[in-house]
mmCIF file of C-alpha atoms and ligand atoms in Angstrom:
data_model
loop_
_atom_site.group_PDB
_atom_site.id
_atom_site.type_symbol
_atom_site.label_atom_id
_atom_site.label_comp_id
_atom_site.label_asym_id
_atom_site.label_seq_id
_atom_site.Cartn_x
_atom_site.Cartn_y
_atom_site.Cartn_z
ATOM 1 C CA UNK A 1 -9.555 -10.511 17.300
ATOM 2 C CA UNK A 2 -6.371 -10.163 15.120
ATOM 3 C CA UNK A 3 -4.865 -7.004 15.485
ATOM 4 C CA UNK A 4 -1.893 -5.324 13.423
ATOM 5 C CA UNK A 5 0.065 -2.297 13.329
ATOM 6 C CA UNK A 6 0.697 0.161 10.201
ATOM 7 C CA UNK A 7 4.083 3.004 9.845
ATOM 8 C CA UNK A 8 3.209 5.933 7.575
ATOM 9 C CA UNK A 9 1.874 9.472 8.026
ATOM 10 C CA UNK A 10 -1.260 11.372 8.943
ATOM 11 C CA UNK A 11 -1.622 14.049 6.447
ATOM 12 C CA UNK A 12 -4.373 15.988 7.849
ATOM 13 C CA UNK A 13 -6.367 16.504 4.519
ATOM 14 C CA UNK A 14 -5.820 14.132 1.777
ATOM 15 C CA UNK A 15 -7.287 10.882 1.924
ATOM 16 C CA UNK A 16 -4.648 9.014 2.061
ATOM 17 C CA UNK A 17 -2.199 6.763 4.640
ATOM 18 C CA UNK A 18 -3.680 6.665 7.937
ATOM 19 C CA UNK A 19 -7.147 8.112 7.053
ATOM 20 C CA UNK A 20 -7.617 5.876 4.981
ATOM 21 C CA UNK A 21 -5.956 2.559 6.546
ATOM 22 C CA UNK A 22 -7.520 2.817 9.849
ATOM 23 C CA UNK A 23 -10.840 3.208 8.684
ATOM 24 C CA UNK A 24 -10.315 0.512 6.177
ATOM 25 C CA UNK A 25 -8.578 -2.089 8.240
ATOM 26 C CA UNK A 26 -11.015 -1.617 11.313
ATOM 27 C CA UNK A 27 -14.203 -2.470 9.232
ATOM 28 C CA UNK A 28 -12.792 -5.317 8.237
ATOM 29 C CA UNK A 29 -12.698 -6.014 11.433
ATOM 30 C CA UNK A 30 -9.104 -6.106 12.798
ATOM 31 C CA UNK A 31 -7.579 -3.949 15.213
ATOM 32 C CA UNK A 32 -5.526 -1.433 13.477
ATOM 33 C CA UNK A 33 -2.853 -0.098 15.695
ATOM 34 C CA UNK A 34 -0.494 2.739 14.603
ATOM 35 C CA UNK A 35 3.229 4.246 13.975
ATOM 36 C CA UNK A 36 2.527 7.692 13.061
ATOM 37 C CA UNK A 37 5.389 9.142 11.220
ATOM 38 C CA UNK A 38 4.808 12.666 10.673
ATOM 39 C CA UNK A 39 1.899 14.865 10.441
ATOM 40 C CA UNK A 40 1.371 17.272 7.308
ATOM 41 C CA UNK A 41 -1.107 19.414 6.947
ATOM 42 C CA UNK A 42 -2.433 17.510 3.715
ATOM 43 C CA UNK A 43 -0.507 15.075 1.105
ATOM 44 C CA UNK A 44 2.625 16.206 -0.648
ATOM 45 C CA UNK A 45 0.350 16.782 -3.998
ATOM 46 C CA UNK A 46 -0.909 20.229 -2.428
ATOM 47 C CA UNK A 47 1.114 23.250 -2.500
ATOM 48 C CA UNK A 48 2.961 25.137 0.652
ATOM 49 C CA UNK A 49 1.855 21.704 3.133
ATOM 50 C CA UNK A 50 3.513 21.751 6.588
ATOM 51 C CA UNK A 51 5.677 18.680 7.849
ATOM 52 C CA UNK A 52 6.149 18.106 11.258
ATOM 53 C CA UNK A 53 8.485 14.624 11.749
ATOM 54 C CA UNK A 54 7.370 12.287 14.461
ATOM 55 C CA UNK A 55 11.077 10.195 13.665
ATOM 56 C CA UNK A 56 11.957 10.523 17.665
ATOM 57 C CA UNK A 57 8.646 9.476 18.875
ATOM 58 C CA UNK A 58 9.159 5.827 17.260
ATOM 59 C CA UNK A 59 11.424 4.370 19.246
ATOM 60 C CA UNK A 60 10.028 5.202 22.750
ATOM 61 C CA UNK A 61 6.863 3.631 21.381
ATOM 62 C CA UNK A 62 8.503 0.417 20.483
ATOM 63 C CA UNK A 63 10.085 0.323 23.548
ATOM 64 C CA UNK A 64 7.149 1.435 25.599
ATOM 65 C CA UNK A 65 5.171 -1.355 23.634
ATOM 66 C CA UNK A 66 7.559 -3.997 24.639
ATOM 67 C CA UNK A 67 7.355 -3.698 28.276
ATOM 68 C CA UNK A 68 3.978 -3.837 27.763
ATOM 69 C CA UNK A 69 4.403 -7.422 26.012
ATOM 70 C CA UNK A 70 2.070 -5.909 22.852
ATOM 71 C CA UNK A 71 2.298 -8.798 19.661
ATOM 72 C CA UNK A 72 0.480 -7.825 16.436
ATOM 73 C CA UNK A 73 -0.641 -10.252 13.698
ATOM 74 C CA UNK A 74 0.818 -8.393 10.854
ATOM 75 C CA UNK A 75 2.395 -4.934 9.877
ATOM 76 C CA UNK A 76 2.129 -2.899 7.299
ATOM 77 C CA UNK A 77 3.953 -0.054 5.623
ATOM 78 C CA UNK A 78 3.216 2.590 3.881
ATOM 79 C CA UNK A 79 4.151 6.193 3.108
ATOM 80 C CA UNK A 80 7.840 6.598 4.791
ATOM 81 C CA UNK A 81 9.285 9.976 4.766
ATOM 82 C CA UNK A 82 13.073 9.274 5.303
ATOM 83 C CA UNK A 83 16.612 6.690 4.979
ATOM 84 C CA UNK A 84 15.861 6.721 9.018
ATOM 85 C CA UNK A 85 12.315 5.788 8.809
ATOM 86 C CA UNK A 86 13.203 2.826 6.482
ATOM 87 C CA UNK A 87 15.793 1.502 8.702
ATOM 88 C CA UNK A 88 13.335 1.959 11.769
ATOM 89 C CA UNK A 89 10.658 -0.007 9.986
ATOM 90 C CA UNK A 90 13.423 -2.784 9.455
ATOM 91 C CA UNK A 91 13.761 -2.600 13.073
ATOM 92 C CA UNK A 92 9.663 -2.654 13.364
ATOM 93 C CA UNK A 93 9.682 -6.019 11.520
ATOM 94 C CA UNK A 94 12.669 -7.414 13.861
ATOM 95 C CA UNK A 95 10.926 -6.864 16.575
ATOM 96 C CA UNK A 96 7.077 -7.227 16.576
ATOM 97 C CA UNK A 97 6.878 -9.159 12.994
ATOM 98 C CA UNK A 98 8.852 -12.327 13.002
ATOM 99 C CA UNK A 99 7.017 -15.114 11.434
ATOM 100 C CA UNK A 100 4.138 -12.898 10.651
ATOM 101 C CA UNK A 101 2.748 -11.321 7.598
ATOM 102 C CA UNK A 102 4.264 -8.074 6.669
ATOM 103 C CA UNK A 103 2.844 -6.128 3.578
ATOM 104 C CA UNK A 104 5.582 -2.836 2.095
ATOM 105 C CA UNK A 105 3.109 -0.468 -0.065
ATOM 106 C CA UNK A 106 6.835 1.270 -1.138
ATOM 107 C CA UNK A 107 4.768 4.572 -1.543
ATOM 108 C CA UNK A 108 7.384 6.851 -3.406
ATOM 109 C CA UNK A 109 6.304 7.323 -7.128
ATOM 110 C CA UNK A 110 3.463 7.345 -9.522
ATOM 111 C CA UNK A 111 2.981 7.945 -13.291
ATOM 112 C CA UNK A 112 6.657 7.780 -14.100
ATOM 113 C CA UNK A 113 7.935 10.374 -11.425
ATOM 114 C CA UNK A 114 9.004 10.263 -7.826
ATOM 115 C CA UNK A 115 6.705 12.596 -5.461
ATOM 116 C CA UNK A 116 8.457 15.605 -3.967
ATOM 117 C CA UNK A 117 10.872 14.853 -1.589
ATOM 118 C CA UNK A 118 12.328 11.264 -2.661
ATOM 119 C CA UNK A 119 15.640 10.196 -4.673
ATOM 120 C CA UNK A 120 17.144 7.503 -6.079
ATOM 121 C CA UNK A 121 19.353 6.292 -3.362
ATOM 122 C CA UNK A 122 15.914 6.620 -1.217
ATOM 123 C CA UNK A 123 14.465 3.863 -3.494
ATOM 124 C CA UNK A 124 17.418 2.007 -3.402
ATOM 125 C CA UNK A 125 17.057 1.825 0.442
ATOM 126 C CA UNK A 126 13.463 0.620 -0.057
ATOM 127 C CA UNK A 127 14.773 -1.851 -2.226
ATOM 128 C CA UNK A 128 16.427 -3.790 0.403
ATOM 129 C CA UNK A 129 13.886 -2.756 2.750
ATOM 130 C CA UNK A 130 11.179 -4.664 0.323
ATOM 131 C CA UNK A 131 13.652 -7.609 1.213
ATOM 132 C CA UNK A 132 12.188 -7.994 4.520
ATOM 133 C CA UNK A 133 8.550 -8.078 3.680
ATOM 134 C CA UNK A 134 6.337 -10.994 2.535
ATOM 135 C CA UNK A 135 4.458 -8.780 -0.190
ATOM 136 C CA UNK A 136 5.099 -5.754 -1.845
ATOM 137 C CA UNK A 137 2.732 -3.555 -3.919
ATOM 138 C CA UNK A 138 4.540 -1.323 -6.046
ATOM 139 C CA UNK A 139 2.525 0.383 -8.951
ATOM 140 C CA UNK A 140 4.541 0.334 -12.202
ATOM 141 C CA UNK A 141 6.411 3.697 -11.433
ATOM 142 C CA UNK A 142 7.576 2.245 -8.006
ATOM 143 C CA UNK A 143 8.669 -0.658 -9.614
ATOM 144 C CA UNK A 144 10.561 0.719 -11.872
ATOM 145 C CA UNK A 145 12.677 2.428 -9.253
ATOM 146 C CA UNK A 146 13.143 -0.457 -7.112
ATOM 147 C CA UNK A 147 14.665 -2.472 -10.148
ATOM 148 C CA UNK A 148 16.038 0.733 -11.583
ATOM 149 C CA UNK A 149 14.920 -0.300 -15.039
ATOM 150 C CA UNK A 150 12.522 2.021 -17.355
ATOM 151 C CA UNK A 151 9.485 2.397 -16.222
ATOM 152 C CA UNK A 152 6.599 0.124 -18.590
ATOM 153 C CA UNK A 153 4.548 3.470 -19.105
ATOM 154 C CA UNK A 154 2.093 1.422 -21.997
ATOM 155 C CA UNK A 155 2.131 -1.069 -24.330
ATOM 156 C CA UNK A 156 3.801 -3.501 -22.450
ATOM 157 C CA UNK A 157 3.438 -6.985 -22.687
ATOM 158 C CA UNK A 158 2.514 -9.535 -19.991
ATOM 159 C CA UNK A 159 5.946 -11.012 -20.231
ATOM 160 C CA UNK A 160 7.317 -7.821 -19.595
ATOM 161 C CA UNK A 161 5.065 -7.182 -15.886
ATOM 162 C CA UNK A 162 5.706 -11.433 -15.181
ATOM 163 C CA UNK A 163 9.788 -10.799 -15.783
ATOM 164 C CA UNK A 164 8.991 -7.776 -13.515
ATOM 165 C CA UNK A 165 7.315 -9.611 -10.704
ATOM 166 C CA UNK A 166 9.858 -12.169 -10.824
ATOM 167 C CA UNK A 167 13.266 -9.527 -10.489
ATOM 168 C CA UNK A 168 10.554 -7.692 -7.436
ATOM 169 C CA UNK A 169 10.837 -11.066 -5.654
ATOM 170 C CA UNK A 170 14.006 -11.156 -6.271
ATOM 171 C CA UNK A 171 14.482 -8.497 -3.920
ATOM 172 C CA UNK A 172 13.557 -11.027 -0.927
ATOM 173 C CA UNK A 173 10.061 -10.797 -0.753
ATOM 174 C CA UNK A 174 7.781 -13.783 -1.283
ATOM 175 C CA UNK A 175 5.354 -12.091 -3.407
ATOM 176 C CA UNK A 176 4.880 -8.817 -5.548
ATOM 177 C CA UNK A 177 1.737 -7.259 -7.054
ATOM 178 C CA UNK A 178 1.702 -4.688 -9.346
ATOM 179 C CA UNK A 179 -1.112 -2.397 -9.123
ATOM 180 C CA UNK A 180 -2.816 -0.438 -11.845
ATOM 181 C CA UNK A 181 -2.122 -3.254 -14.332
ATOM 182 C CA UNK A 182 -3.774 -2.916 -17.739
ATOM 183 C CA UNK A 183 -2.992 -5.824 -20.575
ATOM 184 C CA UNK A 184 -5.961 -4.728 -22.384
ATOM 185 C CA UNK A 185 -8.337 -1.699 -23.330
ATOM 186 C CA UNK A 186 -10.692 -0.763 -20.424
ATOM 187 C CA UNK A 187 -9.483 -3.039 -17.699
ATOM 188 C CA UNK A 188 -7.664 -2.608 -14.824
ATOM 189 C CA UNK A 189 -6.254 -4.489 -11.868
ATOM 190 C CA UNK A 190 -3.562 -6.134 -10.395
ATOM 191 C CA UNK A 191 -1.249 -8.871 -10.808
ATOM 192 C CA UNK A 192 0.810 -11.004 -8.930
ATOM 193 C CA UNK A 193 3.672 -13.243 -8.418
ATOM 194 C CA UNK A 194 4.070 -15.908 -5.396
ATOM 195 C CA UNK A 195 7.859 -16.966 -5.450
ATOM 196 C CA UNK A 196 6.663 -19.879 -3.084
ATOM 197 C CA UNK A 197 4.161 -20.933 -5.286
ATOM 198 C CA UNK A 198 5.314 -19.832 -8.402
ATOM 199 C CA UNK A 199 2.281 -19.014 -9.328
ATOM 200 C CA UNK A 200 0.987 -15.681 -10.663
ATOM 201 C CA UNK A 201 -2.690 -14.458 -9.984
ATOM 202 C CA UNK A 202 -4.301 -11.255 -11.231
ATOM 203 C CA UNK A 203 -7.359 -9.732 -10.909
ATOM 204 C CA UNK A 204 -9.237 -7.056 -13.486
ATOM 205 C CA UNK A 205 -12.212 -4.353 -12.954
ATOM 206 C CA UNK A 206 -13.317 -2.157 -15.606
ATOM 207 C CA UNK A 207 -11.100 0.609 -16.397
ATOM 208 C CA UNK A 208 -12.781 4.010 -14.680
ATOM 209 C CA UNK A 209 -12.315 7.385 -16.492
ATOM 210 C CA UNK A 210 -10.230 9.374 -13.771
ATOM 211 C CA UNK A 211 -6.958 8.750 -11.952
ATOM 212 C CA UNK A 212 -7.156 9.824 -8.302
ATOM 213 C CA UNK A 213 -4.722 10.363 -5.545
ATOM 214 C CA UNK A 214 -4.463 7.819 -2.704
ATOM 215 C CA UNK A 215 -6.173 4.832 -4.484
ATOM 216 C CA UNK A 216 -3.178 2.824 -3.734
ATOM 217 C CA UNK A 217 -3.404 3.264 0.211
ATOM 218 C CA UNK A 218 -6.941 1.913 -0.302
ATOM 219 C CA UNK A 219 -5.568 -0.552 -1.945
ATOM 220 C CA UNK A 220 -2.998 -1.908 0.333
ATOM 221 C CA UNK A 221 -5.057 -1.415 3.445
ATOM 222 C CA UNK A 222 -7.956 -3.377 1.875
ATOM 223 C CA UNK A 223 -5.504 -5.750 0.634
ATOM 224 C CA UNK A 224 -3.870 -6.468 3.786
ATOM 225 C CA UNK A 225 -7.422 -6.796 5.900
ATOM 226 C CA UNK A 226 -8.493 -9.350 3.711
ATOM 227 C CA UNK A 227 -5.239 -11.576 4.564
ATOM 228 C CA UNK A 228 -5.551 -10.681 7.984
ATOM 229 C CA UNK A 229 -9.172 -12.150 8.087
ATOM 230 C CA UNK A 230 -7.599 -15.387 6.039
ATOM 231 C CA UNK A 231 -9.028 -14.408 2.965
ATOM 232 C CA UNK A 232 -7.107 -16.425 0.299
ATOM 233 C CA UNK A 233 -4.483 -14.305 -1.110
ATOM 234 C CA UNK A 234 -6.754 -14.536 -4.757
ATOM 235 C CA UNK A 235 -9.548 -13.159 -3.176
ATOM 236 C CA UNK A 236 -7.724 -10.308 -1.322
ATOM 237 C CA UNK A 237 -6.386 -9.208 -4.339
ATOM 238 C CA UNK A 238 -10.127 -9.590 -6.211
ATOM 239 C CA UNK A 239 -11.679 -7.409 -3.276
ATOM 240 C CA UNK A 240 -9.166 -4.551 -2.834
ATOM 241 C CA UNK A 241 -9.876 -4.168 -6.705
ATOM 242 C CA UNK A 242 -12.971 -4.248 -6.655
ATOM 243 C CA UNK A 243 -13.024 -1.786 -3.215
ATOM 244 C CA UNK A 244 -10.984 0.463 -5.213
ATOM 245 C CA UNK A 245 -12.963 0.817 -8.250
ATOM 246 C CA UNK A 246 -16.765 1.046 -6.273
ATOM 247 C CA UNK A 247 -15.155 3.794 -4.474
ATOM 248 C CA UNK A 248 -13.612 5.863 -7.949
ATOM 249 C CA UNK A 249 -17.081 4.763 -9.249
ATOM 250 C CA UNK A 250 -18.732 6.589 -6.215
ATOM 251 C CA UNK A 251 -16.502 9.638 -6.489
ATOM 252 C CA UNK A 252 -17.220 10.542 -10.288
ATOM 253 C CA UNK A 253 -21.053 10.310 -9.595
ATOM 254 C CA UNK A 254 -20.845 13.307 -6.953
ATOM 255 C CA UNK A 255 -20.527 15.980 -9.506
ATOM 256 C CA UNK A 256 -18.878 18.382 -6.823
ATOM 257 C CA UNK A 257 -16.403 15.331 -5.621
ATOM 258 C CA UNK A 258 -13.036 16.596 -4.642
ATOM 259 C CA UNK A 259 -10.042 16.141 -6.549
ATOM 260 C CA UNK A 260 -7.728 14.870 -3.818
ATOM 261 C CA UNK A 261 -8.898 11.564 -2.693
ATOM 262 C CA UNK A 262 -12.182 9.004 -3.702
ATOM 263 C CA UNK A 263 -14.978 8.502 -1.763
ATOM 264 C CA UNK A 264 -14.011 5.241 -0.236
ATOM 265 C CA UNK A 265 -16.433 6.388 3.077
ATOM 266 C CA UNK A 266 -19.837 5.269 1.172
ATOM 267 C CA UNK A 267 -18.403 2.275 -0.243
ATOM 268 C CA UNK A 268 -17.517 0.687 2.992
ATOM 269 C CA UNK A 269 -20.759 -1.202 3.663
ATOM 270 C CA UNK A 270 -20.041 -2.890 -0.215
ATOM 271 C CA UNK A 271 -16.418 -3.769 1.408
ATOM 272 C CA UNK A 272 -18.304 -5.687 4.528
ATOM 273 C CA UNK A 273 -20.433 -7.002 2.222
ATOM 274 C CA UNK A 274 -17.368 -8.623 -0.069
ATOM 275 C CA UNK A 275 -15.591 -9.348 3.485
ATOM 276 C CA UNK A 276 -18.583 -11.952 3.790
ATOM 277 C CA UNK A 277 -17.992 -13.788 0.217
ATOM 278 C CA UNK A 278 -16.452 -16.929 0.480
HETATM 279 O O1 PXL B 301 -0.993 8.368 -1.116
HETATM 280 C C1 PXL B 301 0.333 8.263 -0.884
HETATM 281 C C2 PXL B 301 0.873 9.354 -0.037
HETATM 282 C C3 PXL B 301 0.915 9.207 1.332
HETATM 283 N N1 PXL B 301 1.369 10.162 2.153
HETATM 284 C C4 PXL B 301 1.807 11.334 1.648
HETATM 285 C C5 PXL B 301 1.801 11.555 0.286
HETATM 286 C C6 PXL B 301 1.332 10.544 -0.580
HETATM 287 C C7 PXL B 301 1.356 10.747 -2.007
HETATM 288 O O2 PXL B 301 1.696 11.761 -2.526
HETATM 289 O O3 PXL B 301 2.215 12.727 -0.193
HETATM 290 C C8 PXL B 301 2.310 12.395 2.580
#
């Protein structure tokens, strides 16, 4: 059974990082191990949330997980709270990830702003953390602060995202995806760049009429499971978009659904179903 390890937080409420990654990731059938990096009491998009930082605990973990002789198949990041949890998730890679895949979500930013709590020089730092990953997944926000260049809020041009995916791998990566692409009126997806290749893929669902939080943990999780499993890395990009967009789709037909998160729970059995596409 192949069995990786994720770094980000637990926010208690919120549907997002590790709620949503291990349940995501173990369907799929892969071991989901975890570096928990702080607890809050629900995602930074709430008002008055606690933070308690779970920095000091990493380290003993490692270390404890080393005399143990523990090897993982993969790591992924998302959410990191801090310069010292970026330079511990270099350390992460060093030691448990060499020669395997490794997946940065650079969670830090959406619709043109950084989320509470993050600067510039912060994604500058995830910048040349992004250097030690295979694959990135920045949405266009993200992006935009790990090149420092405008952000591409519309209108853009597919030149414009393939220049963009190209400078991403320039940061050392072997491939970028941008998520919440959209080249033209009610579609959505992704798109890609494989320096090794050079090859770009993309992928495209109808375009949903409500943005929700967390969408691109579910995302990256999904994404990463399906390359786990060997799912060629066109049709892990087709089924974490199409994951994504069953569960908005599920979420606007509950007319009380909440306003925090989708209801990726009751699309699961669709994402075991796609798992067993060829
Ligand atoms: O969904 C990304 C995310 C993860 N973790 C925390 C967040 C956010 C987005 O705001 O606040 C704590």
């Amino acid at each position: 059974m192949k069995h990786i390890v994720t770094m980000q937080d637990v926010s208690c409420v919120g549907k997002c990082s590790l709620t949503v990654a291990l349940p995501i990731i173990s369907v799929m059938g892969v071991e989901c191990s975890v570096i928990p990096t702080s607890v809050l009491s629900t995602h930074t998009m709430f008002k008055n949330f606690t933070f308690h930082d779970l920095t000091s605990e990493i380290e003993p973990i490692m270390k404890h997980w080393e005399k143990e002789g523990f090897h993982f198949d993969g790591i992924y990041t998302g959410y990191l709270g801090s310069f010292e949890q970026l330079s511990i998730a270099q350390d992460l890679f060093e030691r448990f990830g060499k020669g395997k895949p490794i997946l940065i979500d650079p969670v830090m930013a959406d619709n043109g702003h950084l989320y509470p709590g993050f600067t510039q020089e912060f994604a500058q730092s995830m910048a040349r953390l992004c250097g030690h990953a295979d694959m990135i997944c920045p949405n266009l926000t993200e992006a935009s602060f790990l090149l420092q260049e405008p952000y591409l809020e519309k209108d853009y041009t597919e030149q414009q995202i393939q220049d963009t995916l190209k400078k991403l791998c320039g940061l050392g990566c072997r491939a970028a995806i941008l998520t919440g692409i959209s080249l033209e009126p009610g579609k959505l997806g992704a798109y890609a760049y494989d320096s090794r290749e050079d090859a770009f893929y993309q992928h495209y669902e109808d375009t949903l009429p409500a943005k929700f939080h967390g969408t691109g943990d579910i995302w990256a999780s999904t994404f990463f499971g399906a390359t786990i499993m060997g799912k060629s890395f066109t049709k892990a990009l087709e089924i974490a978009c199409r994951f994504t967009t069953e569960s908005i789709r599920l979420t606007l037909e509950e007319p009380d659904h909440n306003i925090y998160g989708v209801n990726f729970e009751q699309a699961l059995p669709d994402l075991i179903r796609m798992m067993q596409e060829d």
